[in-house]
Tab-separated table of C-alpha atoms and ligand atoms in Angstrom:
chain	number	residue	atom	x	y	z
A	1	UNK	CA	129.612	81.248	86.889
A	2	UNK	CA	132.840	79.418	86.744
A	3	UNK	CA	134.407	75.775	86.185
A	4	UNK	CA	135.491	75.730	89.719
A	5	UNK	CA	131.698	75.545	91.071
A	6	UNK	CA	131.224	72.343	89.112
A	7	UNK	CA	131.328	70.239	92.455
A	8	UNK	CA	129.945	65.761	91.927
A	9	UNK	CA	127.206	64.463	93.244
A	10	UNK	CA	129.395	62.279	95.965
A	11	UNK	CA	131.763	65.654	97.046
A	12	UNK	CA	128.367	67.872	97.478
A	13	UNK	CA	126.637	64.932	99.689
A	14	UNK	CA	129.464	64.855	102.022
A	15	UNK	CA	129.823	68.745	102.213
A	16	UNK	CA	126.239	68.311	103.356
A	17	UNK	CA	126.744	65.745	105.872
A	18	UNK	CA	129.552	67.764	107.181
A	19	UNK	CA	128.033	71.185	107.283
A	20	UNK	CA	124.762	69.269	109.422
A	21	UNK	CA	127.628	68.196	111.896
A	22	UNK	CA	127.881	71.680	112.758
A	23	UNK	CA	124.187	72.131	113.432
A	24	UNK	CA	121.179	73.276	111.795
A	25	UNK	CA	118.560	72.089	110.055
A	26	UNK	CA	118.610	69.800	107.014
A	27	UNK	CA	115.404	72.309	105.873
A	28	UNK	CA	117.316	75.167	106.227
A	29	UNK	CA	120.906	73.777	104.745
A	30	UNK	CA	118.720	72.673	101.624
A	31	UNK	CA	117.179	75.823	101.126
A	32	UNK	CA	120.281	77.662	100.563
A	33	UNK	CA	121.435	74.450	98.334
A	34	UNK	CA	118.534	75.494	96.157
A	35	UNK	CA	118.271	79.426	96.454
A	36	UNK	CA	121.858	80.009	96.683
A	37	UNK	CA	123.630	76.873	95.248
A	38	UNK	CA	120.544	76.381	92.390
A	39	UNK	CA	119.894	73.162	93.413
A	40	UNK	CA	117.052	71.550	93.216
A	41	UNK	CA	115.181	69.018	95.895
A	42	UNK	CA	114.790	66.567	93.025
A	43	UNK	CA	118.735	66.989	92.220
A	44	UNK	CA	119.793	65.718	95.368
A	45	UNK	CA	117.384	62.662	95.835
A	46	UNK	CA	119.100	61.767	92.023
A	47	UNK	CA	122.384	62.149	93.699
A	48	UNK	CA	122.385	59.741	96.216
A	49	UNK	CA	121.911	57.348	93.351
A	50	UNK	CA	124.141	58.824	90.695
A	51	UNK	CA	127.036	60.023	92.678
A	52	UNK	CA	129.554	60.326	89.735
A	53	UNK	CA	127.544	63.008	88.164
A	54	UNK	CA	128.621	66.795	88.435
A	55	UNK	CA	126.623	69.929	88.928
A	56	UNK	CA	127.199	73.075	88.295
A	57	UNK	CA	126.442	75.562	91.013
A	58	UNK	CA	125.927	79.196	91.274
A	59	UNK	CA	128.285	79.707	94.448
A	60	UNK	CA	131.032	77.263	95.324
A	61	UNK	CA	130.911	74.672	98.091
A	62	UNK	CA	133.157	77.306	100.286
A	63	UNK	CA	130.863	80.504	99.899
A	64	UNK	CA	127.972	78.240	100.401
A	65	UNK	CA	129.670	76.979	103.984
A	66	UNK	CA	130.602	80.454	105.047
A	67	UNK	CA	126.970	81.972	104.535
A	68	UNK	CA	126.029	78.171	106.647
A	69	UNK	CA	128.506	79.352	109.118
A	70	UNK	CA	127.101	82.925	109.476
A	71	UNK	CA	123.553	82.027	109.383
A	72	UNK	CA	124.528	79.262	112.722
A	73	UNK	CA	126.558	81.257	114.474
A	74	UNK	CA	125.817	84.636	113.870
A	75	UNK	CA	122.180	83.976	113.207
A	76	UNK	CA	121.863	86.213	110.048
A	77	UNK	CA	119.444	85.208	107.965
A	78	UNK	CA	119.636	83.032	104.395
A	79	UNK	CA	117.458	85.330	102.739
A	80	UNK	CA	119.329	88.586	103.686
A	81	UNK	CA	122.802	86.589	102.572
A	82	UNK	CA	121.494	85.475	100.008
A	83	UNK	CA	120.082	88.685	99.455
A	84	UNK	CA	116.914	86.739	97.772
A	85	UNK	CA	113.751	84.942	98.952
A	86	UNK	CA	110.469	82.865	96.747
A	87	UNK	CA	107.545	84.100	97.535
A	88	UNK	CA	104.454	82.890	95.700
A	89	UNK	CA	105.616	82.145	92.293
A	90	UNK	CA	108.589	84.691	91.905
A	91	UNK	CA	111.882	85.723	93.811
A	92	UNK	CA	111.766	88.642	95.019
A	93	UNK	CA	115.228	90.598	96.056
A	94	UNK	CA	115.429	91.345	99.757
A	95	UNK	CA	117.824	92.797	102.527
A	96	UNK	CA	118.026	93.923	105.296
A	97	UNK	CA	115.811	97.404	105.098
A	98	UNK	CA	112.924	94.670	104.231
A	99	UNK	CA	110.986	92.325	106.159
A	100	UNK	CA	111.696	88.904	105.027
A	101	UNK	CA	108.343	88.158	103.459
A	102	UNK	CA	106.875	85.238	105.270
A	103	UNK	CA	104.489	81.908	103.373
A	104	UNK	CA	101.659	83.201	105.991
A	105	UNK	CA	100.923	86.467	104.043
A	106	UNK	CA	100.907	84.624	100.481
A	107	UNK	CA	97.876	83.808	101.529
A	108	UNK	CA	96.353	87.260	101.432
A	109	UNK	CA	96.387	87.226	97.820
A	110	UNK	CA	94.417	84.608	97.402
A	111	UNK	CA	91.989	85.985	99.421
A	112	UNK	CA	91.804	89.158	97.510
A	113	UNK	CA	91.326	87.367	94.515
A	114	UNK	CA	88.351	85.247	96.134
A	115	UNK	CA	86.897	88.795	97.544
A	116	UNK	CA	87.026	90.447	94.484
A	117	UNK	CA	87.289	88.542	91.880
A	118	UNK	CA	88.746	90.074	88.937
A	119	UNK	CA	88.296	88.538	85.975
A	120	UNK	CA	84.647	89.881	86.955
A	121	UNK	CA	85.524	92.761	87.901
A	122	UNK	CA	88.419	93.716	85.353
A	123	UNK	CA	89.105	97.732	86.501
A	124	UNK	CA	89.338	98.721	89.581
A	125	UNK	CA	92.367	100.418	92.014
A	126	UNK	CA	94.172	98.154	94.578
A	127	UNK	CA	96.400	99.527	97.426
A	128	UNK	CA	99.454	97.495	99.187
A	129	UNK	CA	100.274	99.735	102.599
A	130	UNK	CA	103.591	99.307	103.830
A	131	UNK	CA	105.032	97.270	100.427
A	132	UNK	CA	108.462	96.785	101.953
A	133	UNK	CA	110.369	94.309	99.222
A	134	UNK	CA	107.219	94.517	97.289
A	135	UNK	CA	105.846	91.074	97.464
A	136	UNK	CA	101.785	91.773	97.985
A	137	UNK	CA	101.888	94.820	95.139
A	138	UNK	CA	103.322	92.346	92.742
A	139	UNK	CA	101.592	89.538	93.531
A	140	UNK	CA	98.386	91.892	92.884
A	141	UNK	CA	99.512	93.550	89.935
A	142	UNK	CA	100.071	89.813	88.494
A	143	UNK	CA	96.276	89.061	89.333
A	144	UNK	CA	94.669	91.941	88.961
A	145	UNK	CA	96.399	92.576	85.776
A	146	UNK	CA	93.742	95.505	84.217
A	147	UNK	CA	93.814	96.807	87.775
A	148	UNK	CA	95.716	100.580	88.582
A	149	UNK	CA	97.940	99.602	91.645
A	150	UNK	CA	99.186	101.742	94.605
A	151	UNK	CA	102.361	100.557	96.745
A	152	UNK	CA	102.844	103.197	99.723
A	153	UNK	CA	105.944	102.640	102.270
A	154	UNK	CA	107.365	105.003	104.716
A	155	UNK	CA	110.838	103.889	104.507
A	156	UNK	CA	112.715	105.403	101.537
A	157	UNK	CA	115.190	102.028	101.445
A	158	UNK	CA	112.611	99.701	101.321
A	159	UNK	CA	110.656	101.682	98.238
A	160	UNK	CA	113.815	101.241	96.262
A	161	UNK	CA	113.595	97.460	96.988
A	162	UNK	CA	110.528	97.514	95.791
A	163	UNK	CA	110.880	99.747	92.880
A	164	UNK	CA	113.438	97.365	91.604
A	165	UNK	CA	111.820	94.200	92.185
A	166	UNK	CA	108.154	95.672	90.462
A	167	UNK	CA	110.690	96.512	87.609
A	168	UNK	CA	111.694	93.480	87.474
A	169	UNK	CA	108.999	91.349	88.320
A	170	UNK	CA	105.645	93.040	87.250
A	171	UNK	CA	107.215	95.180	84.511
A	172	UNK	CA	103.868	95.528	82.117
A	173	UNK	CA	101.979	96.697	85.560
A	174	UNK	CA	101.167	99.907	86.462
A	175	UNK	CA	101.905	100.895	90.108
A	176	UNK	CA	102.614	104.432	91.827
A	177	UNK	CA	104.826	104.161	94.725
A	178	UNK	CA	104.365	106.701	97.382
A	179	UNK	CA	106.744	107.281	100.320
A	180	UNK	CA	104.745	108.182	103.193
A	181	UNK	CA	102.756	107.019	106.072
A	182	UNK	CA	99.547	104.567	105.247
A	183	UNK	CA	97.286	106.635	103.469
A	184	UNK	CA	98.572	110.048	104.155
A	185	UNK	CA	100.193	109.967	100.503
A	186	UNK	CA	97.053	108.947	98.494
A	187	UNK	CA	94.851	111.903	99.617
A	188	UNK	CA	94.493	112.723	95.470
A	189	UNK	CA	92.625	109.115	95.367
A	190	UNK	CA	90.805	108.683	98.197
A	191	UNK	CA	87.552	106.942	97.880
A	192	UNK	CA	88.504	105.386	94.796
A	193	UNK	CA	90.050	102.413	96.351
A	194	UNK	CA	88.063	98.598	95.604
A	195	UNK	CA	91.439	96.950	97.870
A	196	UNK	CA	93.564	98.082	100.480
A	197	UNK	CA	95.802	95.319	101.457
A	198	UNK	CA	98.374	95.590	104.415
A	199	UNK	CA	100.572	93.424	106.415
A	200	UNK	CA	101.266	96.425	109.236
A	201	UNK	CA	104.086	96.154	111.784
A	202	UNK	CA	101.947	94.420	114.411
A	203	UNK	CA	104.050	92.848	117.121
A	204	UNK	CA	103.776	94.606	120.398
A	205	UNK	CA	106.460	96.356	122.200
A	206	UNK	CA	106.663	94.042	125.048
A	207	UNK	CA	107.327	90.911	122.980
A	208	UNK	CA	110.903	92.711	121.925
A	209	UNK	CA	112.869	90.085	124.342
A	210	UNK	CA	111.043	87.051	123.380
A	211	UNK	CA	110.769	87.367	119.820
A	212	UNK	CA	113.804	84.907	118.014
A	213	UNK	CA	116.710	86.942	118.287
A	214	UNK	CA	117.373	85.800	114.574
A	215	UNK	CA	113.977	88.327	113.559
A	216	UNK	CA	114.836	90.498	116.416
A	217	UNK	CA	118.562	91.271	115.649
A	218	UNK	CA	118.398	91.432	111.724
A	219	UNK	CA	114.899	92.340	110.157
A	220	UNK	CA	113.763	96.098	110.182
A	221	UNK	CA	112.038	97.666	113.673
A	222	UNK	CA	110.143	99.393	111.730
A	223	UNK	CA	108.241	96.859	109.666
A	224	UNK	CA	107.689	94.648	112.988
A	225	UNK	CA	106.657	96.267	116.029
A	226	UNK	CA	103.230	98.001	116.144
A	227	UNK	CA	103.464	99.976	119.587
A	228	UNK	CA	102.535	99.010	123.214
A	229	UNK	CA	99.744	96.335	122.182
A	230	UNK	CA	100.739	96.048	118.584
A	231	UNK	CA	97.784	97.463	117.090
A	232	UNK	CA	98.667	101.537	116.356
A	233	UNK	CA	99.414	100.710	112.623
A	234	UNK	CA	96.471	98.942	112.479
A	235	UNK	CA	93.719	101.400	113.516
A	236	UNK	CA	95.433	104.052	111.513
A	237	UNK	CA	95.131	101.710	108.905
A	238	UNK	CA	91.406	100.730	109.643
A	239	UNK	CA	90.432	104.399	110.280
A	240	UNK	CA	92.239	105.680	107.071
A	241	UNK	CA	90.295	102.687	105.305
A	242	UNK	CA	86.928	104.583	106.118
A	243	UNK	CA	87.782	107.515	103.862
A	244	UNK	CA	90.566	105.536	101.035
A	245	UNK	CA	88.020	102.663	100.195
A	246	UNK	CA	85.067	103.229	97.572
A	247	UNK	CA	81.479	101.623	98.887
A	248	UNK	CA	81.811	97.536	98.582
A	249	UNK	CA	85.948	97.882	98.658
A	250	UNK	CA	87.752	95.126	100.774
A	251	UNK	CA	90.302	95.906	103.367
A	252	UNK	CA	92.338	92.865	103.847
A	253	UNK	CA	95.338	93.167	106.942
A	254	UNK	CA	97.429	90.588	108.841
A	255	UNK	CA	97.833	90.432	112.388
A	256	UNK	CA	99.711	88.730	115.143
A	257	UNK	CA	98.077	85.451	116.234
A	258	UNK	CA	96.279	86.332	119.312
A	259	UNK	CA	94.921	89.791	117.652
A	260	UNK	CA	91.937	88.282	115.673
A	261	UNK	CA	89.143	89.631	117.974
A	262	UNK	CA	90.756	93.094	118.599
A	263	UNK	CA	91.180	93.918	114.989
A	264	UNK	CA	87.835	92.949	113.927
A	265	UNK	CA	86.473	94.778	116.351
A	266	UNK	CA	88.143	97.822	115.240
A	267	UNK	CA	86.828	96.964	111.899
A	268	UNK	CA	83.538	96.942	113.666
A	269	UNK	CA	83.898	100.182	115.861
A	270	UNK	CA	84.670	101.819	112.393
A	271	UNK	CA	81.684	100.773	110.032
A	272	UNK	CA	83.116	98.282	108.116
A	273	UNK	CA	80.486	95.115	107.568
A	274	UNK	CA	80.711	91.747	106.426
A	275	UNK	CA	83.847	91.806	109.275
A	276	UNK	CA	85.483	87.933	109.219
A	277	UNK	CA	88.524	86.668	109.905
A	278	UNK	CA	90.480	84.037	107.453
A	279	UNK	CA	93.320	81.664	109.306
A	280	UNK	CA	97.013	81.179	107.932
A	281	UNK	CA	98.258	77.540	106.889
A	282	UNK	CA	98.429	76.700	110.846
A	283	UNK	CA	95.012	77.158	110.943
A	284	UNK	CA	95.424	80.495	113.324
A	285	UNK	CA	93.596	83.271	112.887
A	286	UNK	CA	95.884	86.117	111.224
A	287	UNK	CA	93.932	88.064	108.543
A	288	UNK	CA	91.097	90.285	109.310
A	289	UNK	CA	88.685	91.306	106.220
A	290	UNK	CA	85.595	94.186	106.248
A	291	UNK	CA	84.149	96.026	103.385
A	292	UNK	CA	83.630	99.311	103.284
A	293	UNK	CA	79.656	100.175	103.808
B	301	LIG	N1	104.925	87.802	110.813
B	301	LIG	C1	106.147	88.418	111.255
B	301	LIG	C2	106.756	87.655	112.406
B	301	LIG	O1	106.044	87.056	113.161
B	301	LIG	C3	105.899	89.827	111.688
B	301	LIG	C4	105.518	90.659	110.561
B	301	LIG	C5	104.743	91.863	110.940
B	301	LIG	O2	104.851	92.424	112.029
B	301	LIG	N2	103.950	92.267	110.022
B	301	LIG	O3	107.961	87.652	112.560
């Protein structure tokens, strides 16, 4: 960090102002303020009352207007600029061989925890198919701290992302990473698992022109589309579950938002009981929970 990206309150409110004029949202523009720039919310309502004051910021008022200018015009991503994105209560390190995690699947850890409940349960052998950047296995690992963690991906790029942000983030856990398809690569454990947790590539095939080009032209194939209806990674998911997961293990997956009554019957068609589905924070349904008999 240098002098030069000590910018006043009054200069960085009218860089704001003017990069709006271009377009945008003030959401988005004061996301990268905060991820990229390091500052906070709270710094700029003090601002607009102490304009005099200076701040010192982690990029300069220029880098910060070209990634503005990319992410308008060229549609690319802040996270994949920034080449960083929150998630839960960490950042994890993400580009473009990852899926930009998304708030909806935060959610999945908290229903793990309500499923299984570790503190009760303190041993036990979780599973995070298809990790990409890593967010669910260290999210988990921070949880289930006692717990022996699994993160399997079948993209050699996105296991490296992961690798490093585990390192980084979960550094006292211990997780095997596997490169591989779901559960071909945990044959030496099956049956042993209490959690298998997955957020699949589930968008189908024929939604490739209507999906936001901004997802469609910059965030891996492979971690988004599922196939013709979606759902391929899904029932090899749900049919590996059957042999992976121990009796009484959870599998919890995510699914696109008109899935809900597909996947759980899947679930169903495969064994699985106590079969429910949990919504996201727009109240549709996108996870899909059954434990093993
Ligand atoms: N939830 C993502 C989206 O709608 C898709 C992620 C996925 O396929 N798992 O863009």
């Amino acid at each position: 960090m240098t002098l030069d990206n000590s910018f006043s309150g009054e200069e960085i409110l009218t860089w704001r102002r003017f990069q709006l004029s271009k377009g945008g949202r003030s959401v988005d523009l004061d996301w990268l303020l905060d991820i990229g720039g390091g500052l906070s919310w709270g710094d700029l309502q003090m601002m607009k009352i102490f304009e005099e004051t200076n701040y010192q910021l982690d990029l300069s008022l220029v880098e910060l207007s070209v990634i503005w200018m990319r992410f308008l015009n060229q549609k690319i991503p802040l996270q994949y600029q920034v080449g960083r994105c929150p998630w839960r209560d960490f950042e994890l390190e993400v580009n473009p061989s990852v899926l930009i995690p998304r708030h909806e699947t935060e959610l999945m850890i908290d229903l793990a925890i309500k499923k299984l409940k570790p503190i009760e349960k303190r041993r036990g052998r979780w599973v995070d198919l298809g990790t990409g950047s890593g967010a669910l296995a260290i999210a988990l690992s921070r949880s289930f701290p006692q717990w022996m963690g699994h993160a399997v991906d079948c993209s050699e790029k996105a296991l490296s992302i992961a690798q490093k942000n585990i390192e980084k983030l979960a550094s006292n856990s211990t997780i095997d990473m596997h490169l591989g398809n779901w559960w071909d690569p945990l044959k030496n454990w099956l049956g042993t698992f209490d959690l298998a947790i997955a957020n699949p590539p589930y968008i189908p095939k024929s939604h490739f022109e209507k999906l936001d080009s901004i997802v469609r032209d910059n965030e891996p194939h492979l971690a988004l589309f599922g196939g013709k209806d979606g759902l391929d990674c899904c029932r090899e998911i749900i049919h590996g579950s059957m042999k992976g997961l121990r009796g009484g293990g959870w599998l919890i997956i995510e699914h696109h938002f008109d899935q809900s009554e597909r996947v759980l019957g899947i679930l169903k068609k495969n064994g699985f009981l106590d079969v429910q589905f949990e919504n996201d924070l727009e109240g549709i349904r996108r996870f899909a929970l059954g434990r093993h008999p």
